[in-house]
Coordinates of C-alpha atoms in Angstrom, one line a residue:
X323 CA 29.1 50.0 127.4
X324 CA 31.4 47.4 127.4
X325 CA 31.4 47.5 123.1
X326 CA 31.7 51.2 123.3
X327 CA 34.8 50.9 125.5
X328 CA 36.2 48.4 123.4
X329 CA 35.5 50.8 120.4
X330 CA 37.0 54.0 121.9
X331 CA 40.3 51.9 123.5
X332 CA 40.6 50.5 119.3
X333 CA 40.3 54.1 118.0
X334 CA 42.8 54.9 120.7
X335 CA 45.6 52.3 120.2
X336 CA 46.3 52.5 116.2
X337 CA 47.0 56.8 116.6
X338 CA 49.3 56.1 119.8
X339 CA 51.1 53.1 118.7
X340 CA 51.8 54.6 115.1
X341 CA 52.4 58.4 116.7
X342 CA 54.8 56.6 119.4
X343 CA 57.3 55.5 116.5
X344 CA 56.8 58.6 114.2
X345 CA 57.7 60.7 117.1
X346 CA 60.7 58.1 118.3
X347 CA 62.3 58.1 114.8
X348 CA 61.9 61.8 114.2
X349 CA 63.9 62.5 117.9
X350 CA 65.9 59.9 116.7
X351 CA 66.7 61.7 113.6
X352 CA 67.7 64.5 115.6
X353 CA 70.3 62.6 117.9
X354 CA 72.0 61.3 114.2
X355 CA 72.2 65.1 113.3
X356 CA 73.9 66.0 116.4
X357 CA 76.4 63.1 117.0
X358 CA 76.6 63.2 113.4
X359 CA 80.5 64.1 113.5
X360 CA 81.6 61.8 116.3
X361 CA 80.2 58.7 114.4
X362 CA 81.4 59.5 110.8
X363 CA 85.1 58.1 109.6
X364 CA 85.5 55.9 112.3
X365 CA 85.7 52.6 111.0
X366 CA 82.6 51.8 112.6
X367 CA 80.7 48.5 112.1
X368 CA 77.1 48.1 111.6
X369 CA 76.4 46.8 114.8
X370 CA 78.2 48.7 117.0
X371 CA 75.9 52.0 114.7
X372 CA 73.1 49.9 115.9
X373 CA 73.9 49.2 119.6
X374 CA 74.5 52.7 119.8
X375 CA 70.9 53.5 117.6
X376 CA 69.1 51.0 120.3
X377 CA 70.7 52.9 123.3
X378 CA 70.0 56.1 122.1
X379 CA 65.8 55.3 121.2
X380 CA 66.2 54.5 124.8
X381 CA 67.3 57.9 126.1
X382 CA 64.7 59.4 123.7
X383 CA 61.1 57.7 124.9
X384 CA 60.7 59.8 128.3
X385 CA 59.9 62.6 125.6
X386 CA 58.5 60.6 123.4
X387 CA 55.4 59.4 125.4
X388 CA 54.2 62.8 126.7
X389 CA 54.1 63.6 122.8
X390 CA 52.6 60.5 121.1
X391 CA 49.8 60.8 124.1
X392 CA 48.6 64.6 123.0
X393 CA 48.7 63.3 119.6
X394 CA 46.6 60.6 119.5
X395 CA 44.6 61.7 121.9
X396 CA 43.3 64.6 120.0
X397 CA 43.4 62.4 117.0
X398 CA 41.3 60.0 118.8
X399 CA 38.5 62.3 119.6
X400 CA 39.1 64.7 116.6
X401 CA 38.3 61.7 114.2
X402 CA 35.0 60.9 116.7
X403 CA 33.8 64.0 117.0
X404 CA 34.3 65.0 112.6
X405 CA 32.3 61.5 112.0
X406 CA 29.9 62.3 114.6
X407 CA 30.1 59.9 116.5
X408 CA 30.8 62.0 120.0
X409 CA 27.6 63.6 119.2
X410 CA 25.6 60.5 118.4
X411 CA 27.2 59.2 122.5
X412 CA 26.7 63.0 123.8
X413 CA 22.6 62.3 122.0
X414 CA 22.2 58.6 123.9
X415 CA 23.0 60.2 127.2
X416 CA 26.3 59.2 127.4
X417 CA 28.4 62.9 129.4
X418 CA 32.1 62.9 128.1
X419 CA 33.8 61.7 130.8
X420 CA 32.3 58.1 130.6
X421 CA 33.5 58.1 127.2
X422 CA 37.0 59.0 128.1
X423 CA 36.7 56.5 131.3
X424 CA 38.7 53.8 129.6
X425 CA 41.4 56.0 128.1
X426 CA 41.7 57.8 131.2
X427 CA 42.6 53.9 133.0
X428 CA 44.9 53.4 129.5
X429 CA 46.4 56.9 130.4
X430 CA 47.7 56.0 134.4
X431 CA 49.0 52.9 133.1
X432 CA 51.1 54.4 130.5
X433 CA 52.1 56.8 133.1
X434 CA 53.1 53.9 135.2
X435 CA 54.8 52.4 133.0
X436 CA 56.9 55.7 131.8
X437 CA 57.9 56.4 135.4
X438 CA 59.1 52.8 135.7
X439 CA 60.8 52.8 132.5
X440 CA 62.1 56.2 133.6
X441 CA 63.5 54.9 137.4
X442 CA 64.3 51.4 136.1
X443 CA 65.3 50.9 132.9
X444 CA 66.5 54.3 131.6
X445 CA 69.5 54.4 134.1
X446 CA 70.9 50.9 132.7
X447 CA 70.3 52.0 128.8
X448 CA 71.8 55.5 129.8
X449 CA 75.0 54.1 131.3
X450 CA 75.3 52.2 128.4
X451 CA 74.9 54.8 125.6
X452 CA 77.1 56.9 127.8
X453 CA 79.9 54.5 127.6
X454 CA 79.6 53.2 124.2
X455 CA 79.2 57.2 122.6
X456 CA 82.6 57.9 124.7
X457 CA 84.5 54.6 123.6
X458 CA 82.9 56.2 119.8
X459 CA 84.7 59.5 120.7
X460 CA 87.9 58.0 121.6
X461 CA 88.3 55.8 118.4
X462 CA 90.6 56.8 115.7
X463 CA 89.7 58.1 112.9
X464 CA 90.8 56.9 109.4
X465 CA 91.2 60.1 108.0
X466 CA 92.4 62.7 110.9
X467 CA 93.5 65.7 108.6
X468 CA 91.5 68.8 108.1
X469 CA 92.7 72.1 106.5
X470 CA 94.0 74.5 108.4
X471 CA 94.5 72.8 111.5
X472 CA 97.1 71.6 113.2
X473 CA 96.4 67.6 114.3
X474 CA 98.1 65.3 116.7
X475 CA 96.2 62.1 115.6
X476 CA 99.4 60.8 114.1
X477 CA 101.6 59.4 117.5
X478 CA 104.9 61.3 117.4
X479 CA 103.7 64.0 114.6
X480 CA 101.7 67.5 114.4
X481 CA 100.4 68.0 110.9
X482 CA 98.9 71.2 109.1
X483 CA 97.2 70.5 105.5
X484 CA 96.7 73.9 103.6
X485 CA 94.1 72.2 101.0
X486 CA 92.9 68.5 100.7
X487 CA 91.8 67.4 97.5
X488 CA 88.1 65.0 98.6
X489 CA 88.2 63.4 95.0
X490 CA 92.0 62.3 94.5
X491 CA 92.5 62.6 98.7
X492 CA 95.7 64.8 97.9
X493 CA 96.8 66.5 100.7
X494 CA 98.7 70.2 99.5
X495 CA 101.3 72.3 101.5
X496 CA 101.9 70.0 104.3
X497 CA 103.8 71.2 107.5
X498 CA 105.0 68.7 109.7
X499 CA 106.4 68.6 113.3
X500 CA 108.8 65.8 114.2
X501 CA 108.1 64.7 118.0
X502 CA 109.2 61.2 118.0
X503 CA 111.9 61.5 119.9
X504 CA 109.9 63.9 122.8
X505 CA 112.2 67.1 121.6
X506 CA 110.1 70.1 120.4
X507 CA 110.3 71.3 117.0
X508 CA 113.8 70.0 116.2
X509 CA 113.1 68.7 113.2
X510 CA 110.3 70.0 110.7
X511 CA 109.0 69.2 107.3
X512 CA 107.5 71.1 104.5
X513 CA 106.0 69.5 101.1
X514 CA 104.4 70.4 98.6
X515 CA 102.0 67.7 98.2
X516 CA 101.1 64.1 100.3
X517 CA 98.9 61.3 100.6
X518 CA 97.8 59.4 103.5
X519 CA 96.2 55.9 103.1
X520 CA 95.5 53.1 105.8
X521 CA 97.1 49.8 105.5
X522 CA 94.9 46.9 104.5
X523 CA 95.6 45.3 108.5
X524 CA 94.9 48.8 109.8
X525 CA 98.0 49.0 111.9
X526 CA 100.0 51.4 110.5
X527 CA 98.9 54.9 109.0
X528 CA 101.4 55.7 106.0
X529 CA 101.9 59.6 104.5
X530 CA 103.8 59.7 101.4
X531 CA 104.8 63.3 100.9
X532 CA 105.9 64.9 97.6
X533 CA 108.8 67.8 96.5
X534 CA 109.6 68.6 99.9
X535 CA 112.6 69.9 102.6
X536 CA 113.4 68.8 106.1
X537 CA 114.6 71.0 108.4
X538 CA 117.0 69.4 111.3
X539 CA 118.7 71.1 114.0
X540 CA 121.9 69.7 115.0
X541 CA 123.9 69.9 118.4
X542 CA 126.3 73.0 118.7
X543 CA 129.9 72.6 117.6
X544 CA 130.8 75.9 119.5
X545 CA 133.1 75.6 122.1
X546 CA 133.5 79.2 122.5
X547 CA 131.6 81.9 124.1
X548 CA 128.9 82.4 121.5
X549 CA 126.6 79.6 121.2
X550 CA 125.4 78.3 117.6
X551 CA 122.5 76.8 116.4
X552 CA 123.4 74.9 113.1
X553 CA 120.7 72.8 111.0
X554 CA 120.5 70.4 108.3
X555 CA 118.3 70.8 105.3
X556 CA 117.7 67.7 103.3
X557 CA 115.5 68.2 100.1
X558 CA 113.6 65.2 99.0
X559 CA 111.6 64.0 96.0
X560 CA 109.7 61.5 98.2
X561 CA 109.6 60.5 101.3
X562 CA 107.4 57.9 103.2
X563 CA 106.3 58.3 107.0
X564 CA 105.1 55.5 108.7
X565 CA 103.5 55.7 112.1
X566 CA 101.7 52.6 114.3
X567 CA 98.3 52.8 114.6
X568 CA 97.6 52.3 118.3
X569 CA 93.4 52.4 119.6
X570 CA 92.2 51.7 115.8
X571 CA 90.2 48.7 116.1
X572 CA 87.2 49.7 118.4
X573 CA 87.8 49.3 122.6
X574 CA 85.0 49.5 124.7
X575 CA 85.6 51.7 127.5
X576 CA 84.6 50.6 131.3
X577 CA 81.1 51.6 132.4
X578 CA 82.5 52.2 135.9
X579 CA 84.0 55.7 134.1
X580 CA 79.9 57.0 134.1
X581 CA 78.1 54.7 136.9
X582 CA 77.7 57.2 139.3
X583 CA 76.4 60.5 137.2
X584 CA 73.2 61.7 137.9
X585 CA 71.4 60.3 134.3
X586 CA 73.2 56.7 135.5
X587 CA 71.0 56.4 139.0
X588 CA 67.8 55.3 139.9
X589 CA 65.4 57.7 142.9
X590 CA 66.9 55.6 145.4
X591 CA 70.4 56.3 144.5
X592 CA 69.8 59.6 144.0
X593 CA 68.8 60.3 146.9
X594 CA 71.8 59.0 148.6
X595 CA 74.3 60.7 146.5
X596 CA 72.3 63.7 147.2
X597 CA 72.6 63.6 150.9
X598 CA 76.4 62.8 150.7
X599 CA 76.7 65.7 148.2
X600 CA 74.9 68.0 150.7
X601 CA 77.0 66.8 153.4
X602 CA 80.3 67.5 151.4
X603 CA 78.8 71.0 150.4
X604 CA 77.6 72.7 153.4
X605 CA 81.1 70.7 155.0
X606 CA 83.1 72.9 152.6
X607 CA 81.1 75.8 153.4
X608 CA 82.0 75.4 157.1
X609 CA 85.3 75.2 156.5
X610 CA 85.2 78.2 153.8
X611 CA 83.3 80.5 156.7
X612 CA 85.9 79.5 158.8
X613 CA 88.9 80.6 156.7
X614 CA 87.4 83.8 156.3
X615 CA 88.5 86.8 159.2
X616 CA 85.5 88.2 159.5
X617 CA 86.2 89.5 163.6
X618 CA 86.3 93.6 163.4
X619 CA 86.9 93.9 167.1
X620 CA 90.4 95.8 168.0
X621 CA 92.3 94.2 170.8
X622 CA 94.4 95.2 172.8
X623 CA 96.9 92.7 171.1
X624 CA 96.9 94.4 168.0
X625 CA 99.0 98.0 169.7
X626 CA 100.3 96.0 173.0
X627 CA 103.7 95.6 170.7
X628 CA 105.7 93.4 173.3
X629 CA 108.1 94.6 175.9
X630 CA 110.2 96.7 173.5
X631 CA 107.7 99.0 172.8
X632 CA 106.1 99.9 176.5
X633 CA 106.0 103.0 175.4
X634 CA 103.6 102.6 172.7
X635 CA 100.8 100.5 175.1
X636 CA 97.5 101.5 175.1
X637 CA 94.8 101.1 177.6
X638 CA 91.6 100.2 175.8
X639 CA 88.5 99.7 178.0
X640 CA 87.0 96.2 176.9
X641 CA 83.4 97.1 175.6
X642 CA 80.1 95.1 177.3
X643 CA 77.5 93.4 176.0
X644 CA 74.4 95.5 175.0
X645 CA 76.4 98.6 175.7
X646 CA 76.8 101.3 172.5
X647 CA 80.5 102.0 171.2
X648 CA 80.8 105.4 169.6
X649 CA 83.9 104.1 167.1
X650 CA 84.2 107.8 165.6
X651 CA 85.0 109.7 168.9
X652 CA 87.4 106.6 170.1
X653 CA 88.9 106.7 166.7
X654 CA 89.5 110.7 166.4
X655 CA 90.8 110.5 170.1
X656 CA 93.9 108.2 168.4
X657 CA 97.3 109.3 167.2
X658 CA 97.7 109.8 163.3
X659 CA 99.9 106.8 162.6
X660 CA 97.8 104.5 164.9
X661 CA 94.9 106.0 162.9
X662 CA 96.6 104.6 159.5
X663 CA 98.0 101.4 161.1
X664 CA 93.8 101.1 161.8
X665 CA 92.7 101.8 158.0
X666 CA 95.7 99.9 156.8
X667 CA 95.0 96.6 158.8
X668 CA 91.2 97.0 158.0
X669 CA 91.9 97.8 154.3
X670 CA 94.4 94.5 154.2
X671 CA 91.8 92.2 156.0
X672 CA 89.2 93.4 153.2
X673 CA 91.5 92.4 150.5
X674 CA 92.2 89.4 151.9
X675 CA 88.6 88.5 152.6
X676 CA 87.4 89.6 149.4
X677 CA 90.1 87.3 147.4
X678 CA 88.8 84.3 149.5
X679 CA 85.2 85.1 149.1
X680 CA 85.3 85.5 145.3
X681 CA 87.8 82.1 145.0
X682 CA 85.0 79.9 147.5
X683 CA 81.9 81.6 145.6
X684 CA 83.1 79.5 142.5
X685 CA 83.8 76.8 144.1
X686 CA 80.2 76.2 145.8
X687 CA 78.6 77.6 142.9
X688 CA 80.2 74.2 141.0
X689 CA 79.1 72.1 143.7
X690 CA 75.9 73.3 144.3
X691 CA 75.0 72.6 140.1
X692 CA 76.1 69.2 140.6
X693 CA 73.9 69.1 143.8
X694 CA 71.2 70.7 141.6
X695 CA 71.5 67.9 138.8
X696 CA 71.2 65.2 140.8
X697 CA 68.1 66.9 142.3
X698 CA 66.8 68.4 139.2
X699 CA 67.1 64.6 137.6
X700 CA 64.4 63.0 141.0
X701 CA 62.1 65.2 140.0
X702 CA 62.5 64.7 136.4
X703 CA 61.3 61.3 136.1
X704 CA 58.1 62.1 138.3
X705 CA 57.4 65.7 136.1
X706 CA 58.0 63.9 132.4
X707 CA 55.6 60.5 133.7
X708 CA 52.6 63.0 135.0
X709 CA 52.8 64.9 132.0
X710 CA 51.6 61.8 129.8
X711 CA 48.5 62.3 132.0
X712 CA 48.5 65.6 132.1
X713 CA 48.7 65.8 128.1
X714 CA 45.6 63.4 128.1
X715 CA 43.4 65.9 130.0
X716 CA 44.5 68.3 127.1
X717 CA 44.2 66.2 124.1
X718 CA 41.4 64.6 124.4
X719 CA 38.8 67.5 124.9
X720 CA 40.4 69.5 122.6
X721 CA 40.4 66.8 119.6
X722 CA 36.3 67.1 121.0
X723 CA 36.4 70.6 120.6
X724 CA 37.9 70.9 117.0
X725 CA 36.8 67.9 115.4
X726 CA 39.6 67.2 113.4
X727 CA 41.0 63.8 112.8
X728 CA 43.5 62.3 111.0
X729 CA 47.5 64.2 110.8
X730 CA 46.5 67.9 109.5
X731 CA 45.4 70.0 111.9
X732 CA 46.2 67.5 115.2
X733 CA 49.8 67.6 114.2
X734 CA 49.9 71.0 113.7
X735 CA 48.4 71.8 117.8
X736 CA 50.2 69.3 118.9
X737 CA 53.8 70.0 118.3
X738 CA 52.8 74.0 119.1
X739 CA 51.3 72.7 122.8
X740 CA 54.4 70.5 123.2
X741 CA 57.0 73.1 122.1
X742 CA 55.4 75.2 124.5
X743 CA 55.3 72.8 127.1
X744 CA 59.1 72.4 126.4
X745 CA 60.3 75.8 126.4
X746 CA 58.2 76.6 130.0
X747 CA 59.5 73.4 131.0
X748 CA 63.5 74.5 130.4
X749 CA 62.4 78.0 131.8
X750 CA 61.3 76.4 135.3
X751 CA 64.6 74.2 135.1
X752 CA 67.2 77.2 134.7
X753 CA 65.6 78.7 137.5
X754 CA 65.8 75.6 139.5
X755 CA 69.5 75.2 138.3
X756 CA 70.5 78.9 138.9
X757 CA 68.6 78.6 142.6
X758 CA 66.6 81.3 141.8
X759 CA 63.0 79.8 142.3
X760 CA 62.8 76.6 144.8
X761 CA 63.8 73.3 143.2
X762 CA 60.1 71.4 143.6
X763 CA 59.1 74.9 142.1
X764 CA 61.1 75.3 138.9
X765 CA 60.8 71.7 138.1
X766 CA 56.9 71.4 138.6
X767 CA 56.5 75.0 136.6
X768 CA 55.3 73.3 133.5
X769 CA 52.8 70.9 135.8
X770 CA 51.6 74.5 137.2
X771 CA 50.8 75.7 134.1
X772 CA 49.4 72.8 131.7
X773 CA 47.1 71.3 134.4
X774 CA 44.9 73.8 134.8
X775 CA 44.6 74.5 130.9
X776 CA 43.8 70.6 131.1
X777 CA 41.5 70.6 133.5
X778 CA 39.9 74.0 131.3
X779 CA 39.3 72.7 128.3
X780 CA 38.0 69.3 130.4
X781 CA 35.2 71.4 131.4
X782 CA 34.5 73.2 128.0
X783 CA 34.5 70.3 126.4
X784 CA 31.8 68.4 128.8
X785 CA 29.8 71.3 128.6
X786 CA 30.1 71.3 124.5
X787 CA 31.7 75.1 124.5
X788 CA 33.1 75.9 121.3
X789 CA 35.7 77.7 122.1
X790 CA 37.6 77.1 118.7
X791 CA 35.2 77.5 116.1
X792 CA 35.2 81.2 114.5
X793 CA 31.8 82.1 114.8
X794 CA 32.1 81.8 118.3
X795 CA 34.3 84.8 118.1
X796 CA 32.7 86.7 115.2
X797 CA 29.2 87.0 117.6
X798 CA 31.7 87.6 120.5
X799 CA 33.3 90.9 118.5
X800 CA 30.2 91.7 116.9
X801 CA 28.3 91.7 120.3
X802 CA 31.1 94.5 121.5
X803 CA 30.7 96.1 118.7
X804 CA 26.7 97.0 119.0
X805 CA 27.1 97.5 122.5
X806 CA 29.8 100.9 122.1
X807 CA 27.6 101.2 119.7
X808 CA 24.1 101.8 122.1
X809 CA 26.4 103.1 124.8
X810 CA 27.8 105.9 122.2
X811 CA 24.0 106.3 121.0
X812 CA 22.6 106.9 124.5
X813 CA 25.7 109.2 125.9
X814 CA 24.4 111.5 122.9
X815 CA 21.0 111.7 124.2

């Protein structure tokens, strides 16, 4: 046993280990597409690319272990079972799940080890990646114009370019706001043609514009009644616009900016920022309730109108407990105008209430998605660790099942089962977000479902079901088939 074990745990580790880095360089690949426009023209070194790279892998492996385990597994025991070698350990006496002991031992610790990763290490890499991607975003760009849009990357200037040439970098029908000295629009500039350039110390950003006018409004002369708003036009063949590059070479940004989001903390610190968040929400709830006039009881204050209106007073008999107040016949016993002082008041105190209602509803809804993100995040790092185990249960009977090794057909069920796994998994999480299911619910939805298609095929596979061969299902339909067929035959007799 102990060769066989050795034998199975060999076929195991090549598939996982070589799966693990396809599937971290493809997701990886996918992160590149979408930062794609925050990383290009910046002036960026190799190694801050690569920091950035290594971070990012980081972020990437909770996914990236649930996958590489359904893939090797069924290639694993899809490569056993098309060699026949499952059948020749099924025909020594050996059951299936004493060929899958030592992989199931290989499976908890690789669960292990992704929760630790996920509780331990991934908030440190996180908080980096966070930081490093934002001090990315914040650095200037070398070239900041684009057509057709306005652009304040230039310190004192707006810009417009109508049309850039990419292979001479000409820039055509400029139009250029002068803000340098913090007056709007005083002084504007049109030209026909321009190119920017970077000096070779990359502090200063130079424009030379072509053919051009400037437009400069000057102070009134008037000292009349009617004010006038004189300009200067100065017409230029070219003109050179200098401007200091502040923020070019690259600044790291603090990581205190990020430390406390919810993808920055471990279990243990999220569960203190979640009580401290629930404190602060159901506080501001308290407080919102309390705001709210929400009393419909009419007092005697609201028609005893002082002394100068004695006249006006009105006796009304204070109402007890458990008694039954008929409001119609107390109301149609009023006078008309105390009647529509009534409706009026009530009609105000709606208004008033509804405006407060609909302004705190916002407001909690925004702090109770926070609240639900730091939540959602606790029970992330259990849900994505269990599911490495949980995708081992599926794997590995159904590589037994279809008897398919190497990266055809595994691939293909693979990335279907995960897919799926995905998009139930983002299903139960927007419930869980939006409060519409329970949060232990909505984040354990997937666990729900996949376990007991685990635990399924498990079973079928032990007892050597083929559930995905075709003739299976040909005898299946065919057995339907003769059966209307005798039923039809014998309802005719």
């Amino acid at each position: 046993m102990k060769r066989l074990h050795l034998f199975i745990i060999k076929s195991f580790l090549g598939p996982f280990f070589m799966t693990f880095f396809i599937v971290v360089f493809v997701l990886l690949m996918q992160f590149l597409w979408k930062y794609v426009d925050d990383l290009v023209g910046k002036g960026l070194d190799f190694k801050v690319l690569g920091e950035m790279m290594f971070y990012a892998s980081f972020a990437l492996l909770p996914l990236a272990f649930p996958l590489a385990m359904l893939l090797a597994s069924i290639m694993t025991f899809g490569a056993l079972g098309e060699n026949y070698e499952l059948v020749a350990m099924k025909a020594s006496g050996i059951s299936l799940f004493r060929i899958m002991r030592p992989l199931i031992v290989i499976a908890i610790l690789i669960t292990g080890t992704a929760f630790y990763f996920s509780n331990n290490i991934l908030p440190k890499t996180n908080l980096k990646f966070s930081t490093l991607l934002y001090s990315v975003k914040k650095q200037r760009p070398e070239l900041v114009l684009q057509e057709g849009v306005f652009t304040n990357e230039m310190d004192g200037y707006s810009i417009k370019v109508g049309k850039r040439d990419n292979d001479t970098k000409m820039l055509y029908d400029l139009l250029i706001y002068d803000h340098t000295k913090n007056k709007p629009n005083e002084s504007v500039t049109v030209a026909d043609s321009g190119l920017l350039r970077i000096t070779e110390d990359k502090k200063y950003m130079v424009l030379n514009l072509f053919s051009g006018v400037t437009y400069q409004e000057q102070k009134s002369q008037s000292r009349g009644k009617k004010e006038t708003y004189p300009y200067q036009r100065n017409r230029f063949e070219e003109q050179t616009i200098r401007v200091k590059v502040r923020d070019f070479e690259f600044n790291r940004r603090d990581e205190s900016i990020f430390k406390n989001q919810y993808r920055m903390l471990t279990i243990d610190q999220l569960m203190t920022a979640d009580d401290s968040l629930t404190d602060d929400y159901y506080g501001r709830l308290r407080n919102y309730m309390m705001q709210i006039n929400i009393n419909p009881t009419i007092t005697r204050r609201m028609y005893n109108l002082t002394a100068k209106a004695d006249s006006l007073k009105r006796d009304i008999d204070e109402v007890e407990a458990d008694t039954i107040f008929n409001f119609d016949t107390f109301y149609a016993g009023l006078d008309k105008w105390v009647q529509a002082d009534i409706a009026k008041s009530a009609l105000d105190k709606a208004r008033s209430n509804m405006q407060q209602v609909n302004m705190f509803q916002g407001q909690l809804y925004n702090k109770k998605k926070t609240l639900n993100k730091y939540r959602m995040e606790r029970h992330r790092k259990f849900t994505l660790s269990v599911a490495v185990l949980i995708f081992f249960f599926i794997g590995a009977p159904l590589g037994a099942i279809i008897r398919k090794g190497g990266l055809g057909m595994p691939v293909v069920v693979s990335i279907f089962l995960f897919i799926l796994y995905y998009i139930v998994s983002m299903s139960g999480e927007k419930t869980a977000r939006e409060d519409v299911w329970a949060m232990f619910n909505g984040m354990w939805f997937s666990s729900y479902i996949f376990l007991p298609i685990g635990v399924w095929l498990t079973y079928k596979a032990a007892t050597d079901s083929a559930i995905m061969t075709a003739e299976a299902y040909t005898k299946f339909f065919a057995r339907l088939g003769l059966e209307r067929f005798f039923k039809k035959r014998k309802s005719n007799d």
